[in-house]
Every structure is written in C-alpha cells, then in structure tokens.
Amino acid sequence: MFERKINPIEKSVMFLSLNTMIQFKCHQKLDFNNLKKAILCTKQRFQYLRLKILKDNENFKFVEQNDQELNETKIEIVQLKSIEEFQTEWKERHILFGSKNHDLTLGVLFFHLYYYDNNYELYMSSNHSGNDARGHFIILKDIITNLENILCDKIELKDRKKFLNIHENISHNFCLDDLKAGPWYENEFQRLENIPRENIIEEKFKNLSYNFEFFQFDEETSLKIIQNCKLNKCSVQAIFSLASTIALVNEKIDLKSISDKIECLNSIPCDMRYYFGLDLEDLIKGAASLCWLQQLGKNDNLWSVAEQTTKVIHDMKNSNEGIKWWLKCLNGYNLSKYSHIASSLGKISLSEENLRNIKIMDLRFSCSTPYKAINDVFFKNSESRFQMMHVFTYSNRLTFNFCCSYPTFSSEWTKRFFQNVKNIMLSFKQENLFLDDVIPLLLR
C-alpha cells in the first residue's frame, strides 16, 4: 500500500482546495450511477486521486485508500425547485461548496451535484497538495470523457498515471548558501492588515471560509484584448498581473498623488512540468512562485510595462527561478512575502467538440481554504488572509475570478477591489494605454 510523507512544497498549499463548477445537459436523463462509474474510472487512472491525508504527530502523510474507500464514490445530490434557481443562484452554491469542510482523512477528491430537469451542475474539489489547477482540469476532462464513453457503451483504455515525488532530490547546480542569503522581498503594498474585514455576517454565510467574485468578457472584447497582447508582444497573464498589482497599490495610496515611480512586489505562478519533462496529464503540485520588484509611474505606457513583465517572466523561467523557489521552500529559507498572485490557466478545453451525449453550458473555477483542522495547524491563533486571482479562456471568452479568505476580507471590499481589476482589464481594449488613463477608473 502506497504511503509517503508530504514534503514542504506540498504542505505549503495543503490548506487550499481547487474547485470547479461545470453546467451541462444530457441528451437523456442522467443515471447518477453512471456519473459515479465515470469518477471511479478517473480515480483508477490517477494514483493521487486514490490517496487520503493523515496526520502523524506533527507531520502529514499521503496514504492509499482501502478498497472500500476507493469504490465508495460519494456525491451529494440536490434537486432544485426551478430553472430560475438553477440559473441564478450558482454563485452562492459555489461559495458554499468551496467552504465545505472536506475530510481529507477520507480522500482528496469531493463532489456535489445540483440538477433541475435535465440541467446539471457538478461541483468538484481536489486538494492542492498533490495537484495544481492544470491538473485539476485534467481530472474534470477525464471524468467528462469517461461519462461520454459510458453513455456510448464504449470502453477506452488510457495510460495509468503514478503519483510522482518530483520535489525530493532535485538535480540542480545552485549554491544553497547563496539561496539562503537572499534576496527576499517585502514592501508596504503587500501588507494587508488595514483592509477591512466583514463586521456583520448573515446567518447563512457564517460558515464560509472564502469569498468569490467572477466576470467574463464577451467574445468580441476577449478577441480585441488578445490581439492587442500579440501586437504588443505580451501575454494575457502579464496584463492581468499588472491590473491586479495596480488595483492592490490603489488600496494603499491615491495614485493621483504620486509624483515619481513607486516600487511594488509582483508574483505569478510558474508551471515547472517542463523542467522535469512531464506532460500536462501528470498530477503534481507543479507550480512555483516567481517574484520580482516592479516600478510604476503615472506616465508609464502600460503596454510597455506588460511587455517588460512578459520578458521578466520568460527570463526567470529560463534561469530556473522556479527551482530556486522550490529549493528555498524545501530547506525552510525565507520566501518573498507576496500578498496576491495572478495566475493564468491558459485555454481550457473539455473536448466539447467530441461530446455527443453531453452539452457543456458553462464553467467556473475558484481556490478556497475549506479545511478547518488543517487551518488550525497552519495558522494556529491567527487568521488566514489569503487572496488569489485566475484568468483563463473558455469558449473564446476571457474568464476571470478573484478568491479571498472570509470574513477576514469584507464582501464590500472584495466587490470593489475586483471591479477595479475589471475596469483596468477593459482598458486594455485600447491600443495606447497609460497608467494616468486608468487612475480615474479606480474606486476607492
């Protein structure tokens, strides 16, 4: 039976859950047992999904499920009362699911299904310790493919995927003493103590662990922004990271008042699968944090800043800064104290073009902190002040979300902050854009 200790990199995100909601229709009424079979096929393919997390003194470890735990696929199923409830109340359901205190001693994968008539809304949560967002969508895609095959009475054999322990014994030529000596960063724009918390909590939200805001651009707007990115030799991740950085700085100072450049800490996640020659279907905690100091001035051309950011990210990946981050994490060295991270998940496809029995309607993603027992270990007597943003392209539309711990950040602040991010992102429809142009759009 498989068993191993959870290493520091995996442990650093063990309190985080990756959550998706997918809305779909079936050409025939869905037999819930078929959905369970599809999930079991995916668990049998990916070793990580057959694990649970146990605590051994002060350490945590992965342990393989027994046969009963493996074969018992639990899905909480709720029938909704109307199509209006199905269409309009998804956000509340999403937040409640993402806040649910999943029991990791039973497994790392959890589900909830809501439905009305032949409309289905499947929620899936996977623990972040042995998986990342890219892997999370691989799991979802595999389940949907399996369900399609079951509905078609078709059997498809796929390669089994072992749970790899890639973080230990990393091959590198970096001097650990140099890494330990620095540099590491923290500055005033990363301190979040003064951001207001929720004072009055509604009864139905008293058990929430996080909040979630979402917006999606139409195809025309999405295409224009992507074309501008190509024209200016920068990535969508670069402009999204820049927009979220500006919005965070706006929380600290009035940008109208700055006379010179300000310096702030930026951070993005970097997928390290390429370093180990792995493919996207290997479930690992494959992301490292790339951090750098960035300067901003009122007269800066934001497209030029985004181009420079794209180059910085590219150079940091090529010089294996991600491996340096992993080594610092594994050895307990000081890590830069970033407070926000803007992640790009790229283009998400669930092979919709090959599905005959299933019609996918929409997709949502979030990251949350739902594990009370683990949070007590990680944060002890303090509270988590966690926030993360994601952007991905789905169905030719740029899709954005903002997740943050609750009630440590108020819902009013969350809405206002993410509205600022949205306003800045919409500004990138312009081919010429300066920081001075977006400052009047920012709410304070």
GROMACS .gro file of C-alpha atoms in nm, residues 75-374:
model
  300
   75ILE     CA    1  -2.180   1.260  -0.442
   76GLU     CA    2  -2.418   1.486  -0.255
   77ILE     CA    3  -2.714   1.525  -0.490
   78VAL     CA    4  -2.976   1.802  -0.463
   79GLN     CA    5  -3.278   1.854  -0.687
   80LEU     CA    6  -3.356   2.224  -0.734
   81LYS     CA    7  -3.709   2.365  -0.744
   82SER     CA    8  -3.697   2.569  -1.065
   83ILE     CA    9  -3.488   2.653  -1.368
   84GLU     CA   10  -3.456   3.009  -1.231
   85GLU     CA   11  -3.294   2.874  -0.914
   86PHE     CA   12  -3.058   2.667  -1.129
   87GLN     CA   13  -2.958   2.963  -1.347
   88THR     CA   14  -2.935   3.246  -1.094
   89GLU     CA   15  -2.809   3.102  -0.763
   90TRP     CA   16  -2.496   2.923  -0.883
   91LYS     CA   17  -2.258   3.170  -0.716
   92GLU     CA   18  -2.398   3.111  -0.367
   93ARG     CA   19  -2.383   2.735  -0.424
   94HIS     CA   20  -2.025   2.766  -0.548
   95ILE     CA   21  -1.910   2.958  -0.239
   96LEU     CA   22  -2.089   2.720  -0.002
   97PHE     CA   23  -1.930   2.419  -0.172
   98GLY     CA   24  -1.584   2.577  -0.172
   99SER     CA   25  -1.621   2.649   0.201
  100LYS     CA   26  -1.736   2.297   0.289
  101ASN     CA   27  -1.504   2.140   0.546
  102HIS     CA   28  -1.395   1.835   0.342
  103ASP     CA   29  -1.249   1.546   0.542
  104LEU     CA   30  -0.905   1.473   0.396
  105THR     CA   31  -0.874   1.157   0.607
  106LEU     CA   32  -1.124   1.007   0.359
  107GLY     CA   33  -0.972   1.130   0.033
  108VAL     CA   34  -0.858   1.427  -0.176
  109LEU     CA   35  -1.148   1.445  -0.424
  110PHE     CA   36  -1.504   1.558  -0.343
  111PHE     CA   37  -1.827   1.618  -0.540
  112HIS     CA   38  -2.168   1.779  -0.520
  113LEU     CA   39  -2.439   1.769  -0.790
  114TYR     CA   40  -2.736   2.002  -0.831
  115TYR     CA   41  -2.994   1.948  -1.102
  116TYR     CA   42  -3.327   2.061  -1.236
  117ASP     CA   43  -3.499   1.858  -1.506
  118ASN     CA   44  -3.215   1.772  -1.747
  119ASN     CA   45  -2.986   2.057  -1.639
  120TYR     CA   46  -2.691   1.954  -1.422
  121GLU     CA   47  -2.438   2.144  -1.216
  122LEU     CA   48  -2.143   1.935  -1.099
  123TYR     CA   49  -1.904   2.071  -0.835
  124MET     CA   50  -1.564   1.911  -0.789
  125SER     CA   51  -1.297   1.985  -0.528
  126SER     CA   52  -0.942   1.846  -0.525
  127ASN     CA   53  -0.680   1.914  -0.260
  128HIS     CA   54  -0.395   2.137  -0.382
  129SER     CA   55  -0.112   1.949  -0.206
  130GLY     CA   56  -0.058   1.692  -0.481
  131ASN     CA   57  -0.225   1.874  -0.765
  132ASP     CA   58  -0.250   2.217  -0.929
  133ALA     CA   59  -0.505   2.398  -1.143
  134ARG     CA   60  -0.382   2.248  -1.470
  135GLY     CA   61  -0.408   1.900  -1.323
  136HIS     CA   62  -0.748   1.982  -1.176
  137PHE     CA   63  -0.888   2.047  -1.525
  138ILE     CA   64  -0.728   1.724  -1.649
  139ILE     CA   65  -0.929   1.538  -1.382
  140LEU     CA   66  -1.251   1.712  -1.487
  141LYS     CA   67  -1.186   1.644  -1.855
  142ASP     CA   68  -1.116   1.277  -1.781
  143ILE     CA   69  -1.444   1.240  -1.588
  144ILE     CA   70  -1.646   1.404  -1.866
  145THR     CA   71  -1.478   1.182  -2.128
  146ASN     CA   72  -1.547   0.872  -1.919
  147LEU     CA   73  -1.912   0.969  -1.876
  148GLU     CA   74  -1.947   1.022  -2.252
  149ASN     CA   75  -1.793   0.679  -2.318
  150ILE     CA   76  -2.022   0.510  -2.065
  151LEU     CA   77  -2.327   0.672  -2.227
  152CYS     CA   78  -2.200   0.544  -2.564
  153ASP     CA   79  -2.129   0.194  -2.426
  154LYS     CA   80  -1.768   0.244  -2.529
  155ILE     CA   81  -1.454   0.133  -2.345
  156GLU     CA   82  -1.138   0.343  -2.378
  157LEU     CA   83  -0.811   0.231  -2.221
  158LYS     CA   84  -0.587   0.516  -2.101
  159ASP     CA   85  -0.235   0.531  -1.961
  160ARG     CA   86  -0.224   0.498  -1.582
  161LYS     CA   87  -0.055   0.788  -1.405
  162LYS     CA   88   0.160   0.733  -1.096
  163PHE     CA   89   0.178   0.997  -0.823
  164LEU     CA   90   0.528   1.135  -0.872
  165ASN     CA   91   0.751   1.265  -0.591
  166ILE     CA   92   0.935   1.519  -0.807
  167HIS     CA   93   1.035   1.767  -0.535
  168GLU     CA   94   1.280   1.548  -0.347
  169ASN     CA   95   1.641   1.519  -0.464
  170ILE     CA   96   1.606   1.787  -0.732
  171SER     CA   97   1.902   1.792  -0.970
  172HIS     CA   98   2.047   2.145  -0.971
  173ASN     CA   99   2.372   2.342  -0.967
  174PHE     CA  100   2.265   2.625  -0.735
  175CYS     CA  101   2.460   2.705  -0.418
  176LEU     CA  102   2.224   2.658  -0.123
  177ASP     CA  103   2.421   2.907   0.088
  178ASP     CA  104   2.370   3.174  -0.179
  179LEU     CA  105   1.997   3.097  -0.193
  180LYS     CA  106   1.971   3.120   0.185
  181ALA     CA  107   2.148   3.458   0.187
  182GLY     CA  108   1.880   3.618  -0.030
  183PRO     CA  109   1.744   3.825  -0.180
  184TRP     CA  110   1.387   3.819  -0.049
  185TYR     CA  111   1.130   4.095  -0.074
  186GLU     CA  112   0.854   4.260   0.121
  187ASN     CA  113   0.719   4.614   0.087
  188GLU     CA  114   0.433   4.831   0.204
  189PHE     CA  115   0.199   4.747  -0.084
  190GLN     CA  116   0.196   4.381   0.020
  191ARG     CA  117   0.073   4.445   0.374
  192LEU     CA  118  -0.299   4.380   0.405
  193GLU     CA  119  -0.365   4.450   0.772
  194ASN     CA  120  -0.572   4.761   0.703
  195ILE     CA  121  -0.810   4.604   0.451
  196PRO     CA  122  -1.149   4.582   0.627
  197ARG     CA  123  -1.295   4.253   0.745
  198GLU     CA  124  -1.664   4.162   0.746
  199ASN     CA  125  -1.838   4.305   1.053
  200ILE     CA  126  -2.191   4.169   1.009
  201ILE     CA  127  -2.219   3.813   0.879
  202GLU     CA  128  -2.553   3.676   0.757
  203GLU     CA  129  -2.661   3.354   0.927
  204LYS     CA  130  -2.642   3.150   0.605
  205PHE     CA  131  -2.283   3.269   0.547
  206LYS     CA  132  -2.148   3.215   0.900
  207ASN     CA  133  -1.953   2.903   0.798
  208LEU     CA  134  -1.794   3.047   0.484
  209SER     CA  135  -1.415   3.022   0.462
  210TYR     CA  136  -1.376   3.230   0.144
  211ASN     CA  137  -1.546   3.468  -0.096
  212PHE     CA  138  -1.556   3.459  -0.474
  213GLU     CA  139  -1.607   3.722  -0.746
  214PHE     CA  140  -1.633   3.646  -1.116
  215PHE     CA  141  -1.662   3.818  -1.452
  216GLN     CA  142  -1.638   3.709  -1.813
  217PHE     CA  143  -1.583   3.920  -2.126
  218ASP     CA  144  -1.778   3.858  -2.444
  219GLU     CA  145  -1.602   3.711  -2.747
  220GLU     CA  146  -1.552   4.046  -2.923
  221THR     CA  147  -1.390   4.210  -2.619
  222SER     CA  148  -1.180   3.900  -2.550
  223LEU     CA  149  -1.054   3.885  -2.908
  224LYS     CA  150  -0.962   4.255  -2.910
  225ILE     CA  151  -0.759   4.227  -2.588
  226ILE     CA  152  -0.582   3.911  -2.707
  227GLN     CA  153  -0.500   4.079  -3.040
  228ASN     CA  154  -0.357   4.381  -2.856
  229CYS     CA  155  -0.144   4.146  -2.645
  230LYS     CA  156   0.000   3.988  -2.959
  231LEU     CA  157   0.059   4.331  -3.114
  232ASN     CA  158   0.248   4.445  -2.802
  233LYS     CA  159   0.443   4.120  -2.754
  234CYS     CA  160   0.299   4.044  -2.412
  235SER     CA  161   0.088   3.773  -2.253
  236VAL     CA  162  -0.262   3.787  -2.106
  237GLN     CA  163  -0.102   3.682  -1.777
  238ALA     CA  164   0.123   3.990  -1.787
  239ILE     CA  165  -0.164   4.238  -1.826
  240PHE     CA  166  -0.376   4.054  -1.568
  241SER     CA  167  -0.087   4.056  -1.322
  242LEU     CA  168  -0.034   4.427  -1.392
  243ALA     CA  169  -0.405   4.506  -1.347
  244SER     CA  170  -0.421   4.326  -1.013
  245THR     CA  171  -0.099   4.494  -0.895
  246ILE     CA  172  -0.236   4.841  -0.979
  247ALA     CA  173  -0.562   4.760  -0.801
  248LEU     CA  174  -0.373   4.646  -0.491
  249VAL     CA  175  -0.150   4.957  -0.486
  250ASN     CA  176  -0.468   5.166  -0.517
  251GLU     CA  177  -0.579   5.019  -0.183
  252LYS     CA  178  -0.271   5.166  -0.015
  253ILE     CA  179  -0.229   5.509  -0.176
  254ASP     CA  180  -0.414   5.751  -0.400
  255LEU     CA  181  -0.238   5.701  -0.734
  256LYS     CA  182  -0.330   6.056  -0.835
  257SER     CA  183  -0.088   6.183  -0.571
  258ILE     CA  184   0.227   6.004  -0.685
  259SER     CA  185   0.491   6.228  -0.843
  260ASP     CA  186   0.762   5.970  -0.900
  261LYS     CA  187   0.774   5.598  -0.964
  262ILE     CA  188   0.668   5.359  -0.690
  263GLU     CA  189   0.808   5.010  -0.636
  264CYS     CA  190   0.587   4.711  -0.560
  265LEU     CA  191   0.626   4.335  -0.536
  266ASN     CA  192   0.472   4.124  -0.811
  267SER     CA  193   0.426   3.749  -0.823
  268ILE     CA  194   0.298   3.487  -1.067
  269PRO     CA  195   0.293   3.106  -1.056
  270CYS     CA  196   0.516   2.918  -1.299
  271ASP     CA  197   0.439   2.562  -1.412
  272MET     CA  198   0.758   2.358  -1.361
  273ARG     CA  199   0.649   2.047  -1.552
  274TYR     CA  200   0.881   2.145  -1.837
  275TYR     CA  201   1.183   2.122  -1.605
  276PHE     CA  202   1.115   1.753  -1.542
  277GLY     CA  203   0.997   1.666  -1.892
  278LEU     CA  204   0.645   1.591  -1.768
  279ASP     CA  205   0.322   1.628  -1.962
  280LEU     CA  206   0.000   1.802  -1.861
  281GLU     CA  207  -0.162   1.477  -1.751
  282ASP     CA  208   0.086   1.421  -1.469
  283LEU     CA  209  -0.090   1.525  -1.149
  284ILE     CA  210   0.164   1.711  -0.935
  285LYS     CA  211   0.188   2.031  -0.737
  286GLY     CA  212   0.382   2.168  -1.032
  287ALA     CA  213   0.372   2.544  -0.975
  288ALA     CA  214   0.644   2.763  -0.825
  289SER     CA  215   0.612   3.133  -0.735
  290LEU     CA  216   0.817   3.382  -0.935
  291CYS     CA  217   0.858   3.714  -0.751
  292TRP     CA  218   1.013   4.040  -0.865
  293LEU     CA  219   1.009   4.410  -0.778
  294GLN     CA  220   0.826   4.625  -1.030
  295GLN     CA  221   0.826   5.003  -1.076
  296LEU     CA  222   0.519   5.201  -1.181
  297GLY     CA  223   0.481   5.568  -1.272
  298LYS     CA  224   0.183   5.781  -1.379
  299ASN     CA  225   0.333   5.840  -1.723
  300ASP     CA  226   0.416   5.475  -1.789
  301ASN     CA  227   0.277   5.313  -2.103
  302LEU     CA  228   0.105   5.005  -1.959
  303TRP     CA  229   0.160   4.806  -2.277
  304SER     CA  230   0.534   4.869  -2.243
  305VAL     CA  231   0.520   4.763  -1.878
  306ALA     CA  232   0.331   4.447  -1.977
  307GLU     CA  233   0.587   4.369  -2.248
  308GLN     CA  234   0.866   4.409  -1.992
  309THR     CA  235   0.674   4.190  -1.744
  310THR     CA  236   0.639   3.919  -2.010
  311LYS     CA  237   1.015   3.934  -2.068
  312VAL     CA  238   1.088   3.919  -1.693
  313ILE     CA  239   0.867   3.610  -1.656
  314HIS     CA  240   1.033   3.447  -1.958
  315ASP     CA  241   1.385   3.520  -1.830
  316MET     CA  242   1.302   3.395  -1.480
  317LYS     CA  243   1.167   3.070  -1.621
  318ASN     CA  244   1.477   3.024  -1.838
  319SER     CA  245   1.708   3.082  -1.541
  320ASN     CA  246   1.506   2.832  -1.336
  321GLU     CA  247   1.397   3.078  -1.068
  322GLY     CA  248   1.113   2.834  -1.003
  323ILE     CA  249   1.363   2.568  -0.898
  324LYS     CA  250   1.526   2.824  -0.667
  325TRP     CA  251   1.186   2.888  -0.508
  326TRP     CA  252   1.129   2.515  -0.459
  327LEU     CA  253   1.474   2.472  -0.302
  328LYS     CA  254   1.409   2.762  -0.063
  329CYS     CA  255   1.076   2.608   0.031
  330LEU     CA  256   1.223   2.259   0.082
  331ASN     CA  257   1.503   2.394   0.301
  332GLY     CA  258   1.295   2.637   0.507
  333TYR     CA  259   1.466   2.953   0.375
  334ASN     CA  260   1.300   3.296   0.373
  335LEU     CA  261   1.049   3.341   0.090
  336SER     CA  262   0.939   3.674  -0.056
  337LYS     CA  263   0.620   3.789   0.116
  338TYR     CA  264   0.385   3.848  -0.175
  339SER     CA  265   0.017   3.904  -0.090
  340HIS     CA  266  -0.154   3.845  -0.421
  341ILE     CA  267  -0.089   3.619  -0.712
  342ALA     CA  268  -0.242   3.643  -1.060
  343SER     CA  269  -0.248   3.307  -1.232
  344SER     CA  270  -0.313   3.234  -1.599
  345LEU     CA  271  -0.456   2.889  -1.673
  346GLY     CA  272  -0.443   2.934  -2.050
  347LYS     CA  273  -0.714   2.800  -2.280
  348ILE     CA  274  -0.941   2.543  -2.114
  349SER     CA  275  -1.097   2.278  -2.337
  350LEU     CA  276  -1.304   1.983  -2.220
  351SER     CA  277  -1.322   1.829  -2.571
  352GLU     CA  278  -1.668   1.976  -2.622
  353GLU     CA  279  -1.640   1.913  -2.996
  354ASN     CA  280  -1.625   1.535  -2.938
  355LEU     CA  281  -1.917   1.508  -2.695
  356ARG     CA  282  -2.242   1.371  -2.839
  357ASN     CA  283  -2.443   1.288  -2.527
  358ILE     CA  284  -2.330   1.580  -2.313
  359LYS     CA  285  -2.360   1.951  -2.389
  360ILE     CA  286  -2.139   2.170  -2.170
  361MET     CA  287  -2.302   2.504  -2.091
  362ASP     CA  288  -2.055   2.685  -1.866
  363LEU     CA  289  -1.754   2.653  -1.639
  364ARG     CA  290  -1.633   2.822  -1.318
  365PHE     CA  291  -1.314   2.785  -1.115
  366SER     CA  292  -1.202   2.901  -0.771
  367CYS     CA  293  -0.948   2.837  -0.497
  368SER     CA  294  -1.055   2.820  -0.132
  369THR     CA  295  -0.946   2.732   0.223
  370PRO     CA  296  -1.207   2.483   0.346
  371TYR     CA  297  -1.012   2.253   0.579
  372LYS     CA  298  -1.072   2.369   0.934
  373ALA     CA  299  -0.848   2.110   1.103
  374ILE     CA  300  -0.556   2.191   0.873
   0.00000   0.00000   0.00000
